[in-house]
Short mmCIF file of C-alpha atoms in Angstrom, two decimals:
data_model
loop_
_atom_site.label_atom_id
_atom_site.label_comp_id
_atom_site.label_asym_id
_atom_site.label_seq_id
_atom_site.Cartn_x
_atom_site.Cartn_y
_atom_site.Cartn_z
CA UNK N 268 -0.11 -0.28 -0.08
CA UNK N 269 1.25 3.66 -1.06
CA UNK N 270 -1.60 6.05 -1.31
CA UNK N 271 -4.51 4.95 0.68
CA UNK N 272 -7.55 5.69 -1.76
CA UNK N 273 -9.68 7.02 1.11
CA UNK N 274 -7.62 9.83 1.97
CA UNK N 275 -6.08 10.08 -1.32
CA UNK N 276 -10.35 11.01 -2.31
CA UNK N 277 -10.14 13.60 0.50
CA UNK N 278 -7.07 15.39 -0.17
CA UNK N 279 -8.92 18.42 -2.61
CA UNK N 280 -11.09 19.14 0.04
CA UNK N 281 -9.29 19.12 2.96
CA UNK N 282 -6.41 21.52 1.35
CA UNK N 283 -8.77 23.72 0.21
CA UNK N 284 -10.32 23.96 4.06
CA UNK N 285 -6.62 24.71 5.83
CA UNK N 286 -5.61 27.07 3.15
CA UNK N 287 -9.37 28.90 3.82
CA UNK N 288 -8.07 28.52 7.88
CA UNK N 289 -4.59 30.03 6.79
CA UNK N 290 -5.84 32.53 4.92
CA UNK N 291 -7.84 34.03 7.63
CA UNK N 292 -4.92 33.08 10.16
CA UNK N 293 -2.66 35.68 7.48
CA UNK N 294 -6.06 38.58 8.09
CA UNK N 295 -6.14 38.21 11.41
CA UNK N 296 -2.62 38.78 12.55
CA UNK N 297 -2.79 42.01 10.01
CA UNK N 298 -5.78 43.59 12.32
CA UNK N 299 -3.97 43.05 15.26
CA UNK N 300 -1.05 44.39 14.13
CA UNK N 301 -2.69 47.70 13.00
CA UNK N 302 -4.71 47.65 16.01
CA UNK N 303 -1.39 47.09 18.15
CA UNK N 304 -0.06 50.35 16.24
CA UNK N 305 -2.23 52.71 17.96
CA UNK N 306 -1.67 52.96 21.79
CA UNK N 307 -5.35 53.44 22.55
CA UNK N 308 -5.45 51.26 25.60
CA UNK N 309 -1.99 52.92 26.85
CA UNK N 310 1.17 50.91 25.17
CA UNK N 311 1.39 50.53 21.66
CA UNK N 312 3.12 47.26 20.23
CA UNK N 313 5.22 46.00 17.40
CA UNK N 314 5.67 42.46 16.34
CA UNK N 315 9.34 40.69 16.60
CA UNK N 316 10.17 38.48 13.35
CA UNK N 317 8.72 41.15 10.99
CA UNK N 318 6.27 39.41 8.61
CA UNK N 319 7.64 35.37 10.44
CA UNK N 320 4.87 34.08 12.49
CA UNK N 321 6.41 31.37 14.77
CA UNK N 322 5.41 27.80 14.35
CA UNK N 323 5.96 23.92 15.44
CA UNK N 324 6.01 22.78 11.47
CA UNK N 325 8.55 24.45 9.57
CA UNK N 326 10.38 22.36 7.28
CA UNK N 327 9.65 18.88 4.97
CA UNK N 328 12.08 16.09 5.90
CA UNK N 329 11.23 12.92 5.62
CA UNK N 330 12.75 12.43 9.13
CA UNK N 331 11.73 12.75 12.68
CA UNK N 332 14.45 15.03 14.60
CA UNK N 333 11.76 16.91 16.19
CA UNK N 334 11.48 17.44 19.87
CA UNK N 335 7.90 15.96 18.86
CA UNK N 336 6.96 12.49 19.35
CA UNK N 337 5.65 12.58 15.83
CA UNK N 338 6.66 15.14 13.69
CA UNK N 339 4.12 17.55 12.08
CA UNK N 340 4.28 18.78 8.26
CA UNK N 341 1.56 21.20 8.99
CA UNK N 342 1.67 23.33 11.75
CA UNK N 343 -0.76 23.23 14.81
CA UNK N 344 0.55 26.26 16.22
CA UNK N 345 1.64 29.84 14.91
CA UNK N 346 2.31 32.57 17.15
CA UNK N 347 4.04 36.32 17.01
CA UNK N 348 5.46 38.16 19.84
CA UNK N 349 5.71 41.72 20.62
CA UNK N 350 7.14 44.30 22.39
CA UNK N 351 7.08 48.33 23.18
CA UNK N 352 9.23 49.77 21.18
CA UNK N 353 8.99 52.91 22.97
CA UNK N 354 10.35 51.52 25.89
CA UNK N 355 13.93 50.59 24.02
CA UNK N 356 13.78 53.34 20.85
CA UNK N 357 13.68 52.21 17.43
CA UNK N 358 17.79 52.98 16.62
CA UNK N 359 18.10 49.38 15.85
CA UNK N 360 16.11 46.48 15.39
CA UNK N 361 13.80 44.97 17.25
CA UNK N 362 14.55 41.72 17.49
CA UNK N 363 18.22 42.62 18.56
CA UNK N 364 17.39 45.09 21.68
CA UNK N 365 17.99 42.62 24.53
CA UNK N 366 15.17 41.06 27.16
CA UNK N 367 16.41 42.83 29.79
CA UNK N 368 15.61 46.28 27.76
CA UNK N 369 12.54 45.28 26.84
CA UNK N 370 11.07 43.36 30.24
CA UNK N 371 7.45 42.86 28.58
CA UNK N 372 7.07 40.62 26.10
CA UNK N 373 2.98 39.89 24.36
CA UNK N 374 1.97 36.94 22.68
CA UNK N 375 -0.96 35.61 20.65
CA UNK N 376 -0.57 31.81 19.18
CA UNK N 377 -3.61 30.62 18.02
CA UNK N 378 -3.73 26.70 17.08
CA UNK N 379 -6.10 23.88 15.74
CA UNK N 380 -7.12 22.55 20.16
CA UNK N 381 -5.86 19.33 19.35
CA UNK N 382 -3.11 16.24 18.72
CA UNK N 383 -1.10 18.53 20.94
CA UNK N 384 1.82 16.15 23.08
CA UNK N 385 1.82 18.88 25.26
CA UNK N 386 -1.70 19.98 25.35
CA UNK N 387 -5.00 18.62 26.58
CA UNK N 388 -7.59 18.79 23.27
CA UNK N 389 -9.92 21.81 23.14
CA UNK N 390 -13.15 21.56 22.71
CA UNK N 391 -12.11 23.54 19.37
CA UNK N 392 -9.61 25.62 18.29
CA UNK N 393 -8.24 28.56 20.38
CA UNK N 394 -6.32 31.28 20.58
CA UNK N 395 -3.84 31.17 23.67
CA UNK N 396 -2.44 34.95 24.00
CA UNK N 397 -0.81 37.44 27.28
CA UNK N 398 2.24 38.87 28.26
CA UNK N 399 5.23 37.73 29.82
CA UNK N 400 8.13 39.10 32.15
CA UNK N 401 11.06 36.67 31.37
CA UNK N 402 13.95 36.58 32.63
CA UNK N 403 16.81 34.52 30.82
CA UNK N 404 20.22 33.82 32.69
CA UNK N 405 22.08 35.87 30.04
CA UNK N 406 21.60 38.93 31.22
CA UNK N 407 22.41 39.62 26.96
CA UNK N 408 19.60 37.51 25.35
CA UNK N 409 17.87 39.03 23.32
CA UNK N 410 14.26 39.40 22.43
CA UNK N 411 14.75 37.07 19.32
CA UNK N 412 15.51 34.48 21.37
CA UNK N 413 13.66 34.92 24.17
CA UNK N 414 10.53 34.39 22.28
CA UNK N 415 12.01 31.23 20.63
CA UNK N 416 12.67 29.58 24.39
CA UNK N 417 8.93 30.59 25.32
CA UNK N 418 7.85 29.54 22.03
CA UNK N 419 9.66 26.16 23.06
CA UNK N 420 9.28 25.54 26.45
CA UNK N 421 6.14 27.48 28.46
CA UNK N 422 3.82 24.13 29.81
CA UNK N 423 0.99 25.87 31.20
CA UNK N 424 0.52 22.31 33.52
CA UNK N 425 3.51 23.04 34.85
CA UNK N 426 4.03 26.62 35.99
CA UNK N 427 -0.03 27.50 36.26
CA UNK N 428 -0.19 28.39 39.85
CA UNK N 429 -3.30 30.93 40.12
CA UNK N 430 -6.45 31.82 38.17
CA UNK N 431 -8.18 35.46 38.64
CA UNK N 432 -10.33 37.62 36.32
CA UNK N 433 -10.03 35.69 33.25
CA UNK N 434 -6.09 35.52 33.60
CA UNK N 435 -3.84 32.22 33.90
CA UNK N 436 -0.54 33.52 35.83
CA UNK N 437 2.59 31.51 36.70
CA UNK N 438 5.57 31.65 37.47
CA UNK N 439 8.82 30.41 34.66
CA UNK N 440 11.73 28.44 35.95
CA UNK N 441 11.43 24.89 34.60
CA UNK N 442 15.32 24.12 34.40
CA UNK N 443 14.22 19.89 33.89
CA UNK N 444 12.23 20.60 30.45
CA UNK N 445 15.17 22.84 28.79
CA UNK N 446 13.75 26.90 30.12
CA UNK N 447 16.48 29.52 30.87
CA UNK N 448 13.77 31.35 32.60
CA UNK N 449 12.92 33.32 35.52
CA UNK N 450 9.88 35.78 35.60
CA UNK N 451 6.27 35.95 35.23
CA UNK N 452 3.38 34.98 32.74
CA UNK N 453 0.26 35.85 32.08
CA UNK N 454 -1.60 33.71 29.69
CA UNK N 455 -6.16 34.17 28.31
CA UNK N 456 -7.60 31.72 26.14
CA UNK N 457 -11.08 32.56 23.15
CA UNK N 458 -11.88 30.05 20.69
CA UNK N 459 -11.39 30.87 17.27
CA UNK N 460 -15.52 30.95 16.69
CA UNK N 461 -15.15 34.10 18.63
CA UNK N 462 -13.33 36.00 16.55
CA UNK N 463 -15.01 36.17 13.34
CA UNK N 464 -15.43 40.05 13.37
CA UNK N 465 -13.88 43.30 14.45
CA UNK N 466 -15.57 43.84 17.17
CA UNK N 467 -15.05 40.62 18.86
CA UNK N 468 -11.17 40.57 18.16
CA UNK N 469 -11.50 43.95 19.49
CA UNK N 470 -12.98 43.18 22.34
CA UNK N 471 -11.30 39.47 22.91
CA UNK N 472 -8.23 39.96 21.79
CA UNK N 473 -6.80 43.60 21.44
CA UNK N 474 -8.58 45.36 24.34
CA UNK N 475 -7.77 42.87 27.38
CA UNK N 476 -3.86 42.16 26.11
CA UNK N 477 -3.40 45.52 26.15
CA UNK N 478 -5.02 46.65 29.54
CA UNK N 479 -2.71 43.86 31.22
CA UNK N 480 0.43 44.94 28.94
CA UNK N 481 -0.39 48.47 30.40
CA UNK N 482 -0.54 47.33 34.02
CA UNK N 483 3.03 45.35 34.01
CA UNK N 484 4.52 48.29 32.33
CA UNK N 485 2.76 50.71 35.40
CA UNK N 486 4.12 47.52 37.97
CA UNK N 487 7.48 47.21 36.06
CA UNK N 488 8.40 50.43 35.77
CA UNK N 489 8.26 51.18 39.49
CA UNK N 490 9.60 47.49 40.82
CA UNK N 491 12.27 45.83 40.57
CA UNK N 492 12.97 42.07 38.83
CA UNK N 493 10.42 39.68 41.04
CA UNK N 494 12.59 36.89 42.47
CA UNK N 495 13.11 33.44 40.62
CA UNK N 496 9.54 31.41 41.31
CA UNK N 497 8.52 27.94 41.17
CA UNK N 498 9.31 25.59 38.57
CA UNK N 499 7.24 27.11 35.46
CA UNK N 500 5.55 25.67 32.12
CA UNK N 501 5.85 25.90 28.07
CA UNK N 502 4.39 26.47 24.60
CA UNK N 503 1.95 23.11 23.81
CA UNK N 504 0.53 22.64 26.46
CA UNK N 505 -2.70 22.85 28.65
CA UNK N 506 -4.36 25.69 30.97
#
């Protein structure tokens, strides 16, 4: 057996469906970038990586040498990270600024909601978003490197310690899974089905994330680095 007939018969419709899904992902992030550029909720945010999206499947190798127990040819997770350029100045590329200077890194991660090794299946596709205050071991680490660590090693189930006002929160520090971060994270999860209009994206993503970022920015401006916390969590998980 090479190609299974029932699978081949479904391929055109399945491809069309995924193509439309990724088209919506692109439009979603374009809207977010435009809205984050306006400091309506006390802060303006710009994405790291230019037009690039972080992904848990980014090549078509025939052998599986990834960190996942199975190989993914199609990404089930996509994500972007954002920082406040006003905190670090714009005289250099955002990706090259130090995490210690940026302090806060926001994230937005849509995922399919199923078949992930580290996260319990959701009822439907979701978007995870939030704000982190990561403190890498290396004081010279750039925000780009820190963002990659967040995407690869953020584990909710290992580091969640509280939930309040719709936000889950926890500390970083899971050395046993390769995470080199201390600090704190804040996370919300919303179904993609609740993001079908500009209004819903504004109310469910833009506004809460902007307000949380502004709140934490004010706190970090008047306080020193937090003490290292207990074991943290990583990127393909469950709340």
